[in-house]
Amino acid sequence: MKALVLEKRGVLSLRDVEIEEKVGPADVRVALHTVGVCGSDIHYYTHGSIGPFVVKAPMILGHEASGTVVEVGAEVRNLAVGDRVCMEPGIPDPMSRASLGGMYNLDPSVVFWATPPVHGVTRESVVHPAAFTFRIPEGVGFGEAAMVEPLAVGLHAVKKAAVAPGDVAVVLGAGTIGMVTALAAVAVGCSRVYVTDILKAKLEIAGGYESVVPIDVTAEEAAERVRSDTDGWGADVVFEASGNEQAAASVFDYSCPGGTVVLIGMPLRPVPMDIVSAQAKEARIETIFRYANVYPRALALLGSGKIDLKPLITETFRFDESVAAYEYAAQPKPTSVKTQIRVAESAQS
Amino acid sequence: MKALVLEKRGVLSLRDVEIEEKVGPADVRVALHTVGVCGSDIHYYTHGSIGPFVVKAPMILGHEASGTVVEVGAEVRNLAVGDRVCMEPGIPDPMSRASLGGMYNLDPSVVFWATPPVHGVTRESVVHPAAFTFRIPEGVGFGEAAMVEPLAVGLHAVKKAAVAPGDVAVVLGAGTIGMVTALAAVAVGCSRVYVTDILKAKLEIAGGYESVVPIDVTAEEAAERVRSDTDGWGADVVFEASGNEQAAASVFDYSCPGGTVVLIGMPLRPVPMDIVSAQAKEARIETIFRYANVYPRALALLGSGKIDLKPLITETFRFDESVAAYEYAAQPKPTSVKTQIRVAESAQS
Amino acid sequence: MKALVLEKRGVLSLRDVEIEEKVGPADVRVALHTVGVCGSDIHYYTHGSIGPFVVKAPMILGHEASGTVVEVGAEVRNLAVGDRVCMEPGIPDPMSRASLGGMYNLDPSVVFWATPPVHGVTRESVVHPAAFTFRIPEGVGFGEAAMVEPLAVGLHAVKKAAVAPGDVAVVLGAGTIGMVTALAAVAVGCSRVYVTDILKAKLEIAGGYESVVPIDVTAEEAAERVRSDTDGWGADVVFEASGNEQAAASVFDYSCPGGTVVLIGMPLRPVPMDIVSAQAKEARIETIFRYANVYPRALALLGSGKIDLKPLITETFRFDESVAAYEYAAQPKPTSVKTQIRVAESAQS
Amino acid sequence: MKALVLEKRGVLSLRDVEIEEKVGPADVRVALHTVGVCGSDIHYYTHGSIGPFVVKAPMILGHEASGTVVEVGAEVRNLAVGDRVCMEPGIPDPMSRASLGGMYNLDPSVVFWATPPVHGVTRESVVHPAAFTFRIPEGVGFGEAAMVEPLAVGLHAVKKAAVAPGDVAVVLGAGTIGMVTALAAVAVGCSRVYVTDILKAKLEIAGGYESVVPIDVTAEEAAERVRSDTDGWGADVVFEASGNEQAAASVFDYSCPGGTVVLIGMPLRPVPMDIVSAQAKEARIETIFRYANVYPRALALLGSGKIDLKPLITETFRFDESVAAYEYAAQPKPTSVKTQIRVAESAQS
């Protein structure tokens, strides 16, 4: 089949690959429709590695994916041929200690798409466990469904935050993850979500959503603004979604007494945290690693119309433009949030 | 001042009363604007008592109230004369064991408006602790603010439920409390909320809200419908808001494995609960008693537009029509949800 | 191999059975050492069924088991031949929705020993997944390890209760489950645990444990005693472990404001619950179904000496006395708590 | 009355002071019996300030206190003259937002003993709210009761940790707070608690307690030891109780997947935290500030014998030796944990 292959750092090709995948009794085969380009895909493309994960052999990129079921295993009950679906890209050992404990995302033996040496799915089809393949509700497109992957990160973050009704939240960083976290926070009952960034174009997109208040940190002191808007109390929840070290070091400036901080962004270096400031507010700090048991929840919220991802899908390329899509996404316009590749149309043509 | 007085069971009069209230250092005086008519008010009017609480002397009715600050105590910092406010009607001993533990609603020494022998507030003004008096956000009217009291019950219920993003909920009963619980459930991230009742008029109002699905239990088997819509899994949260014994006995029919039930309605008699059915699903059952620390959250959600109470305010009477308002509310039309009395306009006229 | 077979209701035989079990890559084979006699085993013996589970073909009894690893699968890393182990008797589909969500005990496809038509383990050996097989710490005997199964129920109950440090608890019922629940409650930080029953012999055993206070309900009004000992406040946690309908209906009499009730016992009929009483205290009610992720915790607590199960193992029979063991356990002395069968010694002899 | 007064930095005197305190209706007067010397007392003595809190006028030291009720206010029901009691040293505004929310320890208007300009209680008597004064159970001495203050910190930490039954914990630092945290962790169900330090004398005291395993970090790599003892999994809970920056930076080395860290120690500078390491384990990090609603729980556990503080009270001075007590405590022997002053005996003599 055709696939977008990272041959080695900086070298991409859309070419035929030999992949033979059998549909096991609990599996389905999915014809891909849309695959997003994620920051991690770009990083493998431009750097050839992320931390300990090094691309040593040609690897298909892409893990944000939706498509159509074309074959089902003998024991599969919840899916049928023709179902529109999206897929959770990480498959754990379900009998591991972490998995049995309900945190399969923390199982060290997880096999995750487009993480070397595991192939991703910017390709024509893939075989996947039915338990990690989810029907797309009516009214939700393949593009939005392919964005369930980043949205799942935001929803996992708000689950960990345990947002209470009417909470005021702050999201540091208006990248894709910051955006979906803000949308998730609004969807689960925050009355107001401040999103901070230095890029006006991103803040404008954020500010287009109801209950989202953009703060340009080049123009105003964000923590002071939040405190002043809340009678000096502070934000109930702070989501750090920038990965920026200074931002991460500032989280407790925003917090209210008894407040919660969720660290989503991944700073390159250890961050100097003012523990005494955190203690004065008895801050609870949650950290997250991907997500678990979130996909069906994300799809239900998309289906109900409570989260609208469409404004975040800023560019769509055809499958045969895949290399160009990556070149673009590596140096996107400031107004760009999510670039996707439509695999299916190209396959049809 | 003028007040609506329940002289004794069945006998109401709008008349002058002698109440001298001094504004203490931490108090405010509020000129009432709108006061709702609650089921408990009606019950005192028609029966003269609720359980152990018996009306033995003339008592002013009404505890769902909003108004305008007209005087502030010396130490009050958060409120000023002219502020539009609504008031939490129960004042606990803040040094009690329950209050210090964060559950001031469970303090047995709570003093609650319109619960004998404590006067309610269908009257021109009242003195209240500033700590239990909350500013109404811009864009929210006095009528909606007076409905924060029942809404607080619904929000307290969803807080106890700990709704997870995308949960499917069921609310049994489409009375005022069922309605506000459904709205609260949608606001905090349920993707779909079924509301059951036998009254078509109520179900129509419920069905007018987004993500709310009415079920007429005279026409279809509700639990079966919920199971079938959820691939046999069941509802994540079931709110019993009818007080009906049969409904309360049926809650586990709707529950999913690991699901939650919140018992809001107050059945007159013990309800036969099938404990083994609950165990098979490891159901968690929460019960609630009024609310605590919810008013500011309710107001924030109203202010953000995430909850719209206006369709539930079905009738409004002038202050001088108060007796008629109670006569109506004691035998309302099927389309009636909440009847309110506008105290302020009458006072002005 | 030899096994204790329930041929049909009321008819037991210790005889040879043909069971061929292969050790898969993630399995171990365990030579049984000790197997307890559980109430459910007795019930199948005397009644031939429990609810929908009917013994239609000869079935080996017993699911409370410990033994020694005699063979390990190719991929097993955590266990070795010669390890002393005990085994969790229920194996779920680990890819089911419930299992992935961390509640594998609620997976409807669980395969559980000695639940028709699945064989139990009062036999010489069994093949079991390594993930559900746990090493016994030094200093803990095979008898205690075989009691980890009921202890796991008690620990699951205290986990659900979320005991806070110094809590006062009440356990209704001094049977095996009541006893282990009381021990679990003490181990996790209850400062005092009342255990109620009508049988003096059981109460004496309970009272032999530190921090456990027996209450003979034939001699004193238990709820009054608890309230009076707690300055009228009530118990923080109430565990219903009797299955008795009257006891289950009384749980809220013991509760403090904001208290928790855990329903462990399985009453035969629906129980009339006074919901309004529960609401006045905002009681939280948890129900449990077996346990999940508890075995290693139980073993750690046994190994640390924080829970001592030895006084509860009141009778031990040899394998060749298995039928007599069941006859005894069906009509035990009042001083009897747990009857066990020592399979290994008989096998050796 | 006589009191131990910090005249200014470095200058202490035991002298008469003029303090007139009236017993309000909800207050009691307590004749002090025992008052502990806390690290903060010593710090005010040797440095004259802690952060923003500067000793500008003579101030009585001491806030870890027990004594006997000698007078009760008119409305006090829970205490009587002659009751042996200990007192919570911080009194909040009970109507503040934090207090009503159950976190009165975070109320910025808390008045806390021996925090300038508020007097402490190394003196003959004090008037205190009955709601913050607690009866000492039988069998618990005044010395242990005066140690409830630091123990409350440890118990608050384990409450925040939400220890699960059988958890393995690590406590970094074997000072007073580290010790009481370890005892609290054992009391609430940890199966094993490692305590690390560089001082052998302290580790010996720690190691004298059941289920506590001392680790001398000068002799072995502590995190490696913990991982190796837990089959590579790591500790369920890590309590940082040293305030040492290196220790605080190392917490995630000890953590298991899904583990919890509680930051108790107060490092002088921001600590470089490796957020990505925390995320890989989805660590939850709790911080604490003093305690709330813990005193009665601490006393219940002392009364039940589940926590034994006696080995930690290493030196006791008479009231007339108070200055010497402080001189000693400022430069104690390595075997010293807690120094106390027995006020009552001196008062009697």
JSON list of C-alpha atoms in Angstrom, two decimals, chain D residues 71-167:
[
{"chain": "D", "resi": 71, "resn": "GLU", "atom": "CA", "xyz": [-13.08, 28.22, 82.88]},
{"chain": "D", "resi": 72, "resn": "VAL", "atom": "CA", "xyz": [-15.75, 27.75, 80.21]},
{"chain": "D", "resi": 73, "resn": "GLY", "atom": "CA", "xyz": [-17.90, 30.25, 78.32]},
{"chain": "D", "resi": 74, "resn": "ALA", "atom": "CA", "xyz": [-21.65, 30.31, 78.70]},
{"chain": "D", "resi": 75, "resn": "GLU", "atom": "CA", "xyz": [-22.41, 28.53, 75.44]},
{"chain": "D", "resi": 76, "resn": "VAL", "atom": "CA", "xyz": [-19.73, 25.89, 75.54]},
{"chain": "D", "resi": 77, "resn": "ARG", "atom": "CA", "xyz": [-21.21, 22.40, 75.60]},
{"chain": "D", "resi": 78, "resn": "ASN", "atom": "CA", "xyz": [-18.39, 20.10, 74.61]},
{"chain": "D", "resi": 79, "resn": "LEU", "atom": "CA", "xyz": [-15.90, 20.97, 77.38]},
{"chain": "D", "resi": 80, "resn": "ALA", "atom": "CA", "xyz": [-15.96, 21.29, 81.16]},
{"chain": "D", "resi": 81, "resn": "VAL", "atom": "CA", "xyz": [-13.64, 22.64, 83.84]},
{"chain": "D", "resi": 82, "resn": "GLY", "atom": "CA", "xyz": [-10.99, 20.04, 84.58]},
{"chain": "D", "resi": 83, "resn": "ASP", "atom": "CA", "xyz": [-10.90, 18.58, 81.07]},
{"chain": "D", "resi": 84, "resn": "ARG", "atom": "CA", "xyz": [-7.42, 17.79, 79.81]},
{"chain": "D", "resi": 85, "resn": "VAL", "atom": "CA", "xyz": [-7.12, 19.38, 76.38]},
{"chain": "D", "resi": 86, "resn": "CYS", "atom": "CA", "xyz": [-4.86, 20.42, 73.56]},
{"chain": "D", "resi": 87, "resn": "MET", "atom": "CA", "xyz": [-5.43, 23.41, 71.34]},
{"chain": "D", "resi": 88, "resn": "GLU", "atom": "CA", "xyz": [-5.20, 24.10, 67.64]},
{"chain": "D", "resi": 89, "resn": "PRO", "atom": "CA", "xyz": [-3.03, 27.22, 67.43]},
{"chain": "D", "resi": 90, "resn": "GLY", "atom": "CA", "xyz": [-4.54, 28.94, 64.36]},
{"chain": "D", "resi": 91, "resn": "ILE", "atom": "CA", "xyz": [-7.96, 30.60, 64.45]},
{"chain": "D", "resi": 92, "resn": "PRO", "atom": "CA", "xyz": [-9.46, 31.58, 61.10]},
{"chain": "D", "resi": 93, "resn": "ASP", "atom": "CA", "xyz": [-12.31, 33.89, 60.22]},
{"chain": "D", "resi": 94, "resn": "PRO", "atom": "CA", "xyz": [-14.94, 31.14, 60.02]},
{"chain": "D", "resi": 95, "resn": "MET", "atom": "CA", "xyz": [-17.06, 33.12, 57.56]},
{"chain": "D", "resi": 96, "resn": "SER", "atom": "CA", "xyz": [-14.26, 33.58, 55.02]},
{"chain": "D", "resi": 97, "resn": "ARG", "atom": "CA", "xyz": [-14.51, 31.94, 51.61]},
{"chain": "D", "resi": 98, "resn": "ALA", "atom": "CA", "xyz": [-11.71, 29.51, 52.45]},
{"chain": "D", "resi": 99, "resn": "SER", "atom": "CA", "xyz": [-13.20, 28.57, 55.81]},
{"chain": "D", "resi": 100, "resn": "LEU", "atom": "CA", "xyz": [-16.72, 27.98, 54.51]},
{"chain": "D", "resi": 101, "resn": "GLY", "atom": "CA", "xyz": [-15.10, 25.83, 51.82]},
{"chain": "D", "resi": 102, "resn": "GLY", "atom": "CA", "xyz": [-13.54, 23.56, 54.44]},
{"chain": "D", "resi": 103, "resn": "MET", "atom": "CA", "xyz": [-10.00, 24.87, 54.09]},
{"chain": "D", "resi": 104, "resn": "TYR", "atom": "CA", "xyz": [-9.81, 27.26, 57.02]},
{"chain": "D", "resi": 105, "resn": "ASN", "atom": "CA", "xyz": [-6.05, 26.77, 57.12]},
{"chain": "D", "resi": 106, "resn": "LEU", "atom": "CA", "xyz": [-5.83, 28.75, 53.88]},
{"chain": "D", "resi": 107, "resn": "ASP", "atom": "CA", "xyz": [-7.79, 31.74, 55.17]},
{"chain": "D", "resi": 108, "resn": "PRO", "atom": "CA", "xyz": [-5.32, 34.65, 54.92]},
{"chain": "D", "resi": 109, "resn": "SER", "atom": "CA", "xyz": [-6.78, 36.20, 58.08]},
{"chain": "D", "resi": 110, "resn": "VAL", "atom": "CA", "xyz": [-5.84, 33.22, 60.30]},
{"chain": "D", "resi": 111, "resn": "VAL", "atom": "CA", "xyz": [-4.48, 34.31, 63.68]},
{"chain": "D", "resi": 112, "resn": "PHE", "atom": "CA", "xyz": [-1.73, 31.86, 64.63]},
{"chain": "D", "resi": 113, "resn": "TRP", "atom": "CA", "xyz": [0.08, 31.64, 67.96]},
{"chain": "D", "resi": 114, "resn": "ALA", "atom": "CA", "xyz": [3.70, 32.82, 68.10]},
{"chain": "D", "resi": 115, "resn": "THR", "atom": "CA", "xyz": [3.55, 34.32, 64.62]},
{"chain": "D", "resi": 116, "resn": "PRO", "atom": "CA", "xyz": [4.29, 38.05, 64.97]},
{"chain": "D", "resi": 117, "resn": "PRO", "atom": "CA", "xyz": [2.50, 40.02, 66.22]},
{"chain": "D", "resi": 118, "resn": "VAL", "atom": "CA", "xyz": [0.41, 37.24, 67.85]},
{"chain": "D", "resi": 119, "resn": "HIS", "atom": "CA", "xyz": [1.58, 35.93, 71.23]},
{"chain": "D", "resi": 120, "resn": "GLY", "atom": "CA", "xyz": [2.31, 32.25, 71.72]},
{"chain": "D", "resi": 121, "resn": "VAL", "atom": "CA", "xyz": [1.47, 30.21, 74.79]},
{"chain": "D", "resi": 122, "resn": "THR", "atom": "CA", "xyz": [4.59, 29.37, 76.77]},
{"chain": "D", "resi": 123, "resn": "ARG", "atom": "CA", "xyz": [2.78, 31.00, 79.67]},
{"chain": "D", "resi": 124, "resn": "GLU", "atom": "CA", "xyz": [0.46, 30.12, 82.51]},
{"chain": "D", "resi": 125, "resn": "SER", "atom": "CA", "xyz": [-2.90, 30.35, 80.77]},
{"chain": "D", "resi": 126, "resn": "VAL", "atom": "CA", "xyz": [-4.67, 31.29, 77.58]},
{"chain": "D", "resi": 127, "resn": "VAL", "atom": "CA", "xyz": [-8.21, 31.92, 76.41]},
{"chain": "D", "resi": 128, "resn": "HIS", "atom": "CA", "xyz": [-9.13, 29.97, 73.27]},
{"chain": "D", "resi": 129, "resn": "PRO", "atom": "CA", "xyz": [-12.27, 29.14, 71.22]},
{"chain": "D", "resi": 130, "resn": "ALA", "atom": "CA", "xyz": [-13.84, 25.90, 72.41]},
{"chain": "D", "resi": 131, "resn": "ALA", "atom": "CA", "xyz": [-14.19, 24.84, 68.75]},
{"chain": "D", "resi": 132, "resn": "PHE", "atom": "CA", "xyz": [-10.39, 24.68, 68.50]},
{"chain": "D", "resi": 133, "resn": "THR", "atom": "CA", "xyz": [-9.85, 23.00, 71.88]},
{"chain": "D", "resi": 134, "resn": "PHE", "atom": "CA", "xyz": [-9.97, 19.19, 72.07]},
{"chain": "D", "resi": 135, "resn": "ARG", "atom": "CA", "xyz": [-10.25, 16.71, 74.92]},
{"chain": "D", "resi": 136, "resn": "ILE", "atom": "CA", "xyz": [-7.28, 14.40, 75.36]},
{"chain": "D", "resi": 137, "resn": "PRO", "atom": "CA", "xyz": [-8.30, 10.73, 75.43]},
{"chain": "D", "resi": 138, "resn": "GLU", "atom": "CA", "xyz": [-7.51, 8.58, 78.46]},
{"chain": "D", "resi": 139, "resn": "GLY", "atom": "CA", "xyz": [-4.05, 7.12, 78.42]},
{"chain": "D", "resi": 140, "resn": "VAL", "atom": "CA", "xyz": [-2.55, 9.98, 76.42]},
{"chain": "D", "resi": 141, "resn": "GLY", "atom": "CA", "xyz": [-0.24, 12.28, 78.37]},
{"chain": "D", "resi": 142, "resn": "PHE", "atom": "CA", "xyz": [0.09, 16.05, 78.20]},
{"chain": "D", "resi": 143, "resn": "GLY", "atom": "CA", "xyz": [3.44, 15.70, 76.45]},
{"chain": "D", "resi": 144, "resn": "GLU", "atom": "CA", "xyz": [2.03, 13.62, 73.61]},
{"chain": "D", "resi": 145, "resn": "ALA", "atom": "CA", "xyz": [-0.98, 15.94, 73.42]},
{"chain": "D", "resi": 146, "resn": "ALA", "atom": "CA", "xyz": [1.34, 18.93, 72.97]},
{"chain": "D", "resi": 147, "resn": "MET", "atom": "CA", "xyz": [2.83, 17.01, 70.05]},
{"chain": "D", "resi": 148, "resn": "VAL", "atom": "CA", "xyz": [-0.50, 16.77, 68.28]},
{"chain": "D", "resi": 149, "resn": "GLU", "atom": "CA", "xyz": [0.46, 20.01, 66.53]},
{"chain": "D", "resi": 150, "resn": "PRO", "atom": "CA", "xyz": [3.33, 18.53, 64.49]},
{"chain": "D", "resi": 151, "resn": "LEU", "atom": "CA", "xyz": [1.48, 15.21, 64.20]},
{"chain": "D", "resi": 152, "resn": "ALA", "atom": "CA", "xyz": [-1.41, 17.12, 62.61]},
{"chain": "D", "resi": 153, "resn": "VAL", "atom": "CA", "xyz": [0.96, 18.17, 59.83]},
{"chain": "D", "resi": 154, "resn": "GLY", "atom": "CA", "xyz": [1.84, 14.55, 59.16]},
{"chain": "D", "resi": 155, "resn": "LEU", "atom": "CA", "xyz": [-1.78, 13.46, 59.23]},
{"chain": "D", "resi": 156, "resn": "HIS", "atom": "CA", "xyz": [-2.82, 16.29, 56.95]},
{"chain": "D", "resi": 157, "resn": "ALA", "atom": "CA", "xyz": [-0.12, 15.11, 54.55]},
{"chain": "D", "resi": 158, "resn": "VAL", "atom": "CA", "xyz": [-1.37, 11.52, 54.55]},
{"chain": "D", "resi": 159, "resn": "LYS", "atom": "CA", "xyz": [-4.97, 12.71, 54.12]},
{"chain": "D", "resi": 160, "resn": "LYS", "atom": "CA", "xyz": [-3.90, 14.66, 51.03]},
{"chain": "D", "resi": 161, "resn": "ALA", "atom": "CA", "xyz": [-1.94, 11.65, 49.82]},
{"chain": "D", "resi": 162, "resn": "ALA", "atom": "CA", "xyz": [-5.08, 9.51, 50.05]},
{"chain": "D", "resi": 163, "resn": "VAL", "atom": "CA", "xyz": [-3.01, 6.47, 50.96]},
{"chain": "D", "resi": 164, "resn": "ALA", "atom": "CA", "xyz": [-4.46, 3.21, 49.64]},
{"chain": "D", "resi": 165, "resn": "PRO", "atom": "CA", "xyz": [-4.31, 0.03, 51.74]},
{"chain": "D", "resi": 166, "resn": "GLY", "atom": "CA", "xyz": [-0.87, -1.54, 51.65]},
{"chain": "D", "resi": 167, "resn": "ASP", "atom": "CA", "xyz": [0.85, 1.37, 49.91]}
]
